[in-house]
CSV table of C-alpha atoms in Angstrom, one decimal:
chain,number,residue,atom,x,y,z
A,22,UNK,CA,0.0,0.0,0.0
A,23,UNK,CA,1.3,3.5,-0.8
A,24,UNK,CA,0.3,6.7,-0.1
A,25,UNK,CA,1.4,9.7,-1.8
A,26,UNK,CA,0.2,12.4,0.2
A,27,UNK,CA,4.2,12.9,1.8
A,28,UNK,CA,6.5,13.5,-1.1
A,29,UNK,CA,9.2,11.2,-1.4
A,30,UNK,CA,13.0,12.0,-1.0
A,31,UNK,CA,15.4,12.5,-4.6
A,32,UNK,CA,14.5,9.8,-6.8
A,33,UNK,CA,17.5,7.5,-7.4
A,34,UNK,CA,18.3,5.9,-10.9
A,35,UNK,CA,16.0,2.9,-11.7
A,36,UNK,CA,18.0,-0.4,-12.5
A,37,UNK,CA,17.6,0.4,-16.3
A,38,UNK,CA,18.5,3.7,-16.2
A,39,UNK,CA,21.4,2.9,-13.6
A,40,UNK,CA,22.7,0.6,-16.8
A,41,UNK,CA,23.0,3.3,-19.2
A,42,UNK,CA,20.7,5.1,-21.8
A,43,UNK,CA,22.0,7.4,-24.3
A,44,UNK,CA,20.9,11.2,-24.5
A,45,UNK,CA,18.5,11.0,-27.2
A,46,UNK,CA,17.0,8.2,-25.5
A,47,UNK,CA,16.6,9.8,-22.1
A,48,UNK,CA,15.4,12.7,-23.7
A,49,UNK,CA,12.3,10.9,-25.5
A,50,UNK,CA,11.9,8.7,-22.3
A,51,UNK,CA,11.5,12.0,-20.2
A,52,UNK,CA,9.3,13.3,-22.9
A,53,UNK,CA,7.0,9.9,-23.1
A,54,UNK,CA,6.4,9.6,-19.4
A,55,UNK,CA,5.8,13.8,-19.1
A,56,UNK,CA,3.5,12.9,-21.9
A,57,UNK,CA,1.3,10.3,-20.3
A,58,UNK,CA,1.4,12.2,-16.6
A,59,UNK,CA,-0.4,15.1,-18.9
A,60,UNK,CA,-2.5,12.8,-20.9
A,61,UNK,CA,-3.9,11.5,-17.3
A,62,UNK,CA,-3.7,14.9,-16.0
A,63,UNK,CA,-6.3,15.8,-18.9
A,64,UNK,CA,-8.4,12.6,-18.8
A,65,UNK,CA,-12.3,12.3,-18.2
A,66,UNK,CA,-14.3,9.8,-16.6
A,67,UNK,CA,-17.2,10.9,-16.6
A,68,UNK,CA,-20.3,8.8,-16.8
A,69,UNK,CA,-18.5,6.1,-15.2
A,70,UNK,CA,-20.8,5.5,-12.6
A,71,UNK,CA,-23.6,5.1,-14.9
A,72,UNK,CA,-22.1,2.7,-16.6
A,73,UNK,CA,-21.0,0.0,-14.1
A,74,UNK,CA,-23.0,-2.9,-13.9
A,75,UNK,CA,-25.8,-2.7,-10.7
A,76,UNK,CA,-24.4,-5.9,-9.5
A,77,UNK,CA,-20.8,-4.9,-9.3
A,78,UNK,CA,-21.4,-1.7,-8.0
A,79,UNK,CA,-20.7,-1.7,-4.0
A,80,UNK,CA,-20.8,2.2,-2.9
A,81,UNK,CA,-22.3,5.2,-4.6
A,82,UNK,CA,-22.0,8.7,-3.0
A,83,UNK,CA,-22.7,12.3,-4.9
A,84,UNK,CA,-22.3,15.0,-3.6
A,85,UNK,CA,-24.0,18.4,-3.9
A,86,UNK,CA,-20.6,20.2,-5.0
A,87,UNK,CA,-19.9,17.0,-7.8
A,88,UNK,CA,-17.4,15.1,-5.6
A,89,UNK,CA,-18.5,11.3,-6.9
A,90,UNK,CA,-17.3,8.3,-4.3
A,91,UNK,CA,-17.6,4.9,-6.3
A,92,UNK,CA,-16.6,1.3,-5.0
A,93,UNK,CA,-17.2,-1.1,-8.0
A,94,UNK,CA,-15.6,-4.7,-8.7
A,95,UNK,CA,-12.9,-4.9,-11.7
A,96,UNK,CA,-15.3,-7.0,-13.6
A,97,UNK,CA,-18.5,-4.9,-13.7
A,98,UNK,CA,-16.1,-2.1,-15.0
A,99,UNK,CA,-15.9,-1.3,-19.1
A,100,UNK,CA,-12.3,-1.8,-20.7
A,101,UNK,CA,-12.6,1.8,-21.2
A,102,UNK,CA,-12.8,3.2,-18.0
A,103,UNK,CA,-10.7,0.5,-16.7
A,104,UNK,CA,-7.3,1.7,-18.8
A,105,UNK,CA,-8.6,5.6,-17.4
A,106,UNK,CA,-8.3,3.6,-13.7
A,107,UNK,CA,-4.9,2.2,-14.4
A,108,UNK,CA,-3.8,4.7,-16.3
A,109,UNK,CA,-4.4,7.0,-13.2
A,110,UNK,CA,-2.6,4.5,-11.2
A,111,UNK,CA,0.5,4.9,-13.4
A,112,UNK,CA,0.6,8.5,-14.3
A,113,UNK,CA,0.4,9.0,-10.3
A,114,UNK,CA,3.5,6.6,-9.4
A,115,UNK,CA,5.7,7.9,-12.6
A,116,UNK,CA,4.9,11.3,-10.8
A,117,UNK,CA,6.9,9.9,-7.3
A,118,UNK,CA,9.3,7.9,-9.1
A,119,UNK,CA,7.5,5.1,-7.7
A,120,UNK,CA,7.3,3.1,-11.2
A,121,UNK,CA,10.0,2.5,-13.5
A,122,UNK,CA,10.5,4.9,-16.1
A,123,UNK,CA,12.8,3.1,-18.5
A,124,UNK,CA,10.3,0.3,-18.3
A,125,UNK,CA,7.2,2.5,-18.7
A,126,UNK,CA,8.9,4.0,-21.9
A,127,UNK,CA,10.2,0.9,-23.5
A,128,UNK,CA,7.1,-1.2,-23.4
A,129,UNK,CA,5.7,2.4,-24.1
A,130,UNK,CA,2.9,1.5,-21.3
A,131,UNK,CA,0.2,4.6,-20.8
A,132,UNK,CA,-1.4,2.8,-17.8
A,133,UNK,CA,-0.5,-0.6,-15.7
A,134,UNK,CA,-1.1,-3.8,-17.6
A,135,UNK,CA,-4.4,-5.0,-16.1
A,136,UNK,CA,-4.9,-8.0,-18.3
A,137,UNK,CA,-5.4,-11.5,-17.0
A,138,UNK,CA,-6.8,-10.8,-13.6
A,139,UNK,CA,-6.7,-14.3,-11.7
A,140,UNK,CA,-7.6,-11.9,-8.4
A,141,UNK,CA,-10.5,-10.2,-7.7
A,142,UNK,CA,-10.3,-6.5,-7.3
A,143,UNK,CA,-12.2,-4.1,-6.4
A,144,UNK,CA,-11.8,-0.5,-7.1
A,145,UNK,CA,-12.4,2.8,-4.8
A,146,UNK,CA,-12.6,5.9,-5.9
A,147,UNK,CA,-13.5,9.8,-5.4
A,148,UNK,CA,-14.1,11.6,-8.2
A,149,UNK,CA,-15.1,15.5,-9.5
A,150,UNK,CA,-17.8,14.7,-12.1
A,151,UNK,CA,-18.0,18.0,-13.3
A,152,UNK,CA,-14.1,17.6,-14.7
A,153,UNK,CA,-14.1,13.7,-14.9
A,154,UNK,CA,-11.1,13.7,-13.1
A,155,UNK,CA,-9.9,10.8,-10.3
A,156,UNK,CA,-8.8,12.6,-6.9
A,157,UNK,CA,-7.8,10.1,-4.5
A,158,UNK,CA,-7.9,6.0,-5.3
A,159,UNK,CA,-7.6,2.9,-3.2
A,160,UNK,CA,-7.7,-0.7,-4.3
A,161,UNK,CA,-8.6,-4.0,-3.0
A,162,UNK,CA,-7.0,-6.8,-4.3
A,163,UNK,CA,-8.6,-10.6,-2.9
A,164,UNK,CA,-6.4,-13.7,-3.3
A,165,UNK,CA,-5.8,-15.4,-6.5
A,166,UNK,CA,-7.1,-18.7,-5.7
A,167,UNK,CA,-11.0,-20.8,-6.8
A,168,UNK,CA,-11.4,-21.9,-4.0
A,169,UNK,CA,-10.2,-21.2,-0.1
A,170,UNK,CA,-7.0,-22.0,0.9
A,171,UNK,CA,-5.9,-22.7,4.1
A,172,UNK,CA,-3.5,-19.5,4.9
A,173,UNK,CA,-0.7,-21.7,5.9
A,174,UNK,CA,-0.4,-23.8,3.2
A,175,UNK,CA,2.8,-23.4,1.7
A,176,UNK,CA,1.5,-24.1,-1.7
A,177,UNK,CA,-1.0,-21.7,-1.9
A,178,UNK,CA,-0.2,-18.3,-4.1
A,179,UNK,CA,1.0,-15.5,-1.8
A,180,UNK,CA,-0.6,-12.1,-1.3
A,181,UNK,CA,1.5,-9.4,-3.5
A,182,UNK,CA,2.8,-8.1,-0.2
A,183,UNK,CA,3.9,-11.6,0.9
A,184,UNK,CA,5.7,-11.8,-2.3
A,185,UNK,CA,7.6,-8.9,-2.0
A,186,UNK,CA,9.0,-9.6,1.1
A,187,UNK,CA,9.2,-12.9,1.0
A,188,UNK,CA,7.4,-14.3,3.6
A,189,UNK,CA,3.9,-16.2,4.5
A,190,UNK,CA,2.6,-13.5,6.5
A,191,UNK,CA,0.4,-16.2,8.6
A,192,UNK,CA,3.8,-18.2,9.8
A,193,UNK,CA,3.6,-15.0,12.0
A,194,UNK,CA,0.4,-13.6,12.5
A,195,UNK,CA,-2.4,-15.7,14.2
A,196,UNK,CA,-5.9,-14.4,14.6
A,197,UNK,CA,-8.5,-16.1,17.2
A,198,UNK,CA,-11.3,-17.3,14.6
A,199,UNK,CA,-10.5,-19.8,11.6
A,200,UNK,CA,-9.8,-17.6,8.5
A,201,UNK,CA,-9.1,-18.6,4.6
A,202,UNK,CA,-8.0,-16.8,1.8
A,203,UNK,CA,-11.3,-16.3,0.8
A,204,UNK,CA,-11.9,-14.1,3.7
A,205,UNK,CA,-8.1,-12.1,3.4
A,206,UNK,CA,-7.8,-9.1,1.1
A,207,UNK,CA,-4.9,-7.0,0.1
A,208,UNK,CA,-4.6,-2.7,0.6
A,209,UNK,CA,-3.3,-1.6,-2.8
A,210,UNK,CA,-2.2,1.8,-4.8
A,211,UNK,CA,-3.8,4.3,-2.0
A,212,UNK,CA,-2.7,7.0,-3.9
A,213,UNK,CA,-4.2,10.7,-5.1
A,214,UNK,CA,-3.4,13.2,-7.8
A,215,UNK,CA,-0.8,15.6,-7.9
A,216,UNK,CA,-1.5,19.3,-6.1
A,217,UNK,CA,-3.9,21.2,-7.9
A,218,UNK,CA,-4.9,24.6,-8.3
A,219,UNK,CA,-7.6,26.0,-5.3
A,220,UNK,CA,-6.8,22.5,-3.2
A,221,UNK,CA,-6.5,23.0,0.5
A,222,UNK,CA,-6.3,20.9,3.4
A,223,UNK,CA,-9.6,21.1,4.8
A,224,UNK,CA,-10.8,19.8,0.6
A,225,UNK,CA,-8.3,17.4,0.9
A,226,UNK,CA,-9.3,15.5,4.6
A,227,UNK,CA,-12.7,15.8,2.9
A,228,UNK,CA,-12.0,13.7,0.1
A,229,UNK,CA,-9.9,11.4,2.5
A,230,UNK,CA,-12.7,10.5,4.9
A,231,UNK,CA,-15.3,10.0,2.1
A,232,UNK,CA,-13.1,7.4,0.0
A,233,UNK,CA,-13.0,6.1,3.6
A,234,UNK,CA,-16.8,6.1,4.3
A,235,UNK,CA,-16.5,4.4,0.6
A,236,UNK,CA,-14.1,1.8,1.4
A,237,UNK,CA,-15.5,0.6,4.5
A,238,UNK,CA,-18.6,0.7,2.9
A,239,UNK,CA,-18.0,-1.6,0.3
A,240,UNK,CA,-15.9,-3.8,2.9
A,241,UNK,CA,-19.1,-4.6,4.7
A,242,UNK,CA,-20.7,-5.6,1.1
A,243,UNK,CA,-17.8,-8.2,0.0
A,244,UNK,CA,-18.8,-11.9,0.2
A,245,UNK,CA,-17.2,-14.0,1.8
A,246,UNK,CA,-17.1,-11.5,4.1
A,247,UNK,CA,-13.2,-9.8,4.9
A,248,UNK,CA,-12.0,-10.8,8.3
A,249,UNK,CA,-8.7,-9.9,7.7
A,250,UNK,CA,-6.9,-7.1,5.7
A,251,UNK,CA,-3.2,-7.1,4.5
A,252,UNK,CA,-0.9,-4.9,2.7
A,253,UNK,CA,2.8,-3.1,3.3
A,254,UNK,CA,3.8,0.6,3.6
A,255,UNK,CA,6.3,3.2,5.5
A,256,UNK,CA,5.1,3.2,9.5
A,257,UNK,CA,5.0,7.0,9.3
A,258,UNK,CA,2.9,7.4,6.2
A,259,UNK,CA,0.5,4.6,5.3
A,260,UNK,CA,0.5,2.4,7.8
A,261,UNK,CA,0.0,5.3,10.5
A,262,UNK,CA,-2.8,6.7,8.5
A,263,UNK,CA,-4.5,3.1,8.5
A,264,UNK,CA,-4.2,3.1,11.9
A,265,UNK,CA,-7.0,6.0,11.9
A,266,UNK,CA,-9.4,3.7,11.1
A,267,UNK,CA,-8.5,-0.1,12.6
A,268,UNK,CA,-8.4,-0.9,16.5
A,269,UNK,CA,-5.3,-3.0,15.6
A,270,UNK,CA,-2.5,-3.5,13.5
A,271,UNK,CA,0.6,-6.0,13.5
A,272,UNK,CA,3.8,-4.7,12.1
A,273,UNK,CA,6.2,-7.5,10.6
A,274,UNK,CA,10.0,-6.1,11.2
A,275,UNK,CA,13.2,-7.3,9.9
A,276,UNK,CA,12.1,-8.2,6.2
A,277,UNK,CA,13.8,-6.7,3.1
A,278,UNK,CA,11.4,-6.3,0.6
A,279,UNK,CA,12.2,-6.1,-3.6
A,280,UNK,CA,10.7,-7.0,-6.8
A,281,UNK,CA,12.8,-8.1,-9.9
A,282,UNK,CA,14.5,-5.4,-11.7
A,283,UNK,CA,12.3,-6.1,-14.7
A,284,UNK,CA,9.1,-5.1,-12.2
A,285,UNK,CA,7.6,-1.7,-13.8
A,286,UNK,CA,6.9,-1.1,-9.9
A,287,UNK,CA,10.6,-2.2,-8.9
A,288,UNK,CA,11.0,1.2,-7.5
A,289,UNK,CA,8.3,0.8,-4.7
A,290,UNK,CA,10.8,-0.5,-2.4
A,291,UNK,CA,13.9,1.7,-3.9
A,292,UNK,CA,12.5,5.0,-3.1
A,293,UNK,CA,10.6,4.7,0.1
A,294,UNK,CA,12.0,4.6,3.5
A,295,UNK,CA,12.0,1.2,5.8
A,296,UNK,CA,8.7,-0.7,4.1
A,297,UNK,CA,6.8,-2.8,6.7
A,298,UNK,CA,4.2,-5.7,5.8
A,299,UNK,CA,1.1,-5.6,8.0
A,300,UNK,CA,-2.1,-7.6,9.0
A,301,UNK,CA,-5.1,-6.5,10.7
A,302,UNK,CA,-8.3,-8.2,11.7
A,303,UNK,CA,-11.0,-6.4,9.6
A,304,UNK,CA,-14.2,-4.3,11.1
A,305,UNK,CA,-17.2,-6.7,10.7
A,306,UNK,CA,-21.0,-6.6,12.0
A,307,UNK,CA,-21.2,-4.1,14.7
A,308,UNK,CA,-18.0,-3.1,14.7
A,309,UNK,CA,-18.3,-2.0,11.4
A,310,UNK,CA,-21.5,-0.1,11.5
A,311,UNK,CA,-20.0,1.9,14.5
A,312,UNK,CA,-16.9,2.9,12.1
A,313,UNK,CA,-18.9,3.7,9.5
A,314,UNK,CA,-21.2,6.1,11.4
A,315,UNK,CA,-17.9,7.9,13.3
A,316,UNK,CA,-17.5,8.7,9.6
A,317,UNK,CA,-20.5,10.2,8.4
A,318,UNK,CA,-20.7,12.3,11.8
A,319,UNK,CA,-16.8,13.4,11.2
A,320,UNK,CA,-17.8,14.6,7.4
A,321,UNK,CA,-21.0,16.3,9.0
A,322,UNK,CA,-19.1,18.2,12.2
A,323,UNK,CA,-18.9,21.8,11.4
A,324,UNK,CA,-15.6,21.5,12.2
A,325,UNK,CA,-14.2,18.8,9.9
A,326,UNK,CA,-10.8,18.5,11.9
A,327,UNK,CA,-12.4,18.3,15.0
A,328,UNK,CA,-14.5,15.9,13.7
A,329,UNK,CA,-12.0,14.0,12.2
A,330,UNK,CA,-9.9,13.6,15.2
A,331,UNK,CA,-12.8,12.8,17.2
A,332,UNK,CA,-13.1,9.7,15.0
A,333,UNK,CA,-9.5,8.4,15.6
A,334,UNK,CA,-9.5,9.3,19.2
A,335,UNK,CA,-12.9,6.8,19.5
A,336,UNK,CA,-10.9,4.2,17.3
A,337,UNK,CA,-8.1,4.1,19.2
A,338,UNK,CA,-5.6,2.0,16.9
A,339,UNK,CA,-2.7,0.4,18.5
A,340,UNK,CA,0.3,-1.0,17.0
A,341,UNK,CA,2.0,-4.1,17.6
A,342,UNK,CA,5.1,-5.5,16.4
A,343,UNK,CA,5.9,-9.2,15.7
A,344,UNK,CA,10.3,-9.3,14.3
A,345,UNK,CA,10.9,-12.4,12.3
């Protein structure tokens, strides 16, 4: 999980450019990604609500002033808007350095690849409808697997996050009820655009707590349900800001997390600080109704810090640390 709102430090070379590319060729690299960061910078979605299938389509907020809050699965969603969603994805992480640039040019990519799903997905997002554009996004990725799996089988396919640091997160973490992969679902590409002209911290928390009255939403409407949620970040930054919202989260120290050099998001764990994997036992029933309402009451205080920090202070998320 990564979120952008804390720019990262100077961007070091990426493993291809590290290698060596001539003048010319960095020049139309620089020019290609600058390129698609403008092309996304320009693109409009709008009407993508309406066309989202009924059945796929989890959450659904407008707003009197056009902010539009969408949770929908990847498979209700048309190609077209889809390559608009990944393409936000990947203009946003060229922006931090967080994707690979020589990649991005060479396979002259304008959004992620997001062929071949074997996972389910599904896809938060707040939106203006009255420019089309995407302001903040969050995904949810659920594991790859038919059927469930039974978390510490050593055969099953790992969780991205696993992956990239190389471990079976449940070897580690145990939770009191029986859970399957089914019931486990990955925190993905939390990530919003670029400063714009007019924006302001109080618009900003705004659009922040309703993608999270959107994502918890849409957790509750998931089935099997989620009992657990997983995912990696920087303690200070995403993890911290999750933190706001679940009672509990367990760290994972002492892994060293990569991706090949051939990854187009090889950077992810180049250009951030110390990256941490994480587990955390999902709001459910109850528990989740009471989240959701500290939400709509922070978004409807008069004082939207104040009610914001009322929320976290009734949440009351702890931290705790398991070193492997």
């Amino acid at each position: 999980m990564t979120d952008t709102a804390v720019a990262p430090g100077v961007a070091t070379a990426s493993p291809s450019a590290a290698a060596g590319i001539g003048t010319g060729t960095e020049d139309r690299q620089n020019r290609f990604v600058s390129d698609v960061m403008a092309l996304h910078d320009r693109m409009n979605l709008r009407g993508l609500a309406a066309s989202i299938s009924p059945d796929d389509l989890l959450y659904l907020a407008r707003r009197p002033d056009g902010l539009v809050v969408l949770a929908a699965r990847h498979r209700g969603i048309p190609e077209r808007y889809l390559i608009g969603i990944y393409g936000f994805r990947l203009a946003q992480y060229l922006r931090l350095r967080f994707a690979d640039e020589s990649l991005a040019f060479r396979r002259a990519l304008f959004s992620e690849p997001h062929g071949g799903h074997r996972a389910e997905e599904v896809h938060v997002l707040a939106m203006d409808e009255r420019t089309g554009a995407i302001l903040r996004y969050v995904s949810l990725v659920g594991a790859p697997e038919g059927d469930p799996a039974d978390l510490r089988d050593p055969d099953r396919t790992p969780f991205p996050c696993e992956r990239a640091h190389r471990i079976n997160l449940f070897d580690h973490v145990a939770f009191e009820e029986e859970v399957t992969t089914s019931e486990v679902w990955e925190v993905k590409r939390l990530v919003h655009r670029g400063p714009q002209g007019g924006d302001n911290g109080a618009t900003r928390l705004r659009v922040t707590l309703e993608l999270m009255l959107g994502f918890y939403t849409a957790l509750g409407r998931i089935r099997p349900g989620v009992k657990v949620l997983v995912g990696d970040g920087e303690e200070g930054v995403a993890i911290q800001r999750t933190l706001r919202s679940l009672r509990e989260i367990t760290v994972l120290e002492g892994t060293v997390p990569s991706l090949p050099a051939d990854d187009l998001m090889f950077p992810l764990y180049t250009q951030r600080e110390v990256v941490k994997a994480f587990a955390a036992r999902a709001p459910r029933g109850g528990e989740l109704d009471e989240l959701i309402g500290q939400l709509q009451c922070a978004l409807a205080h008069e004082d939207l810090l104040l009610g914001f920090r009322s929320m976290v202070g009734q949440v009351g998320g702890q931290l705790r640390r398991v070193t492997i």
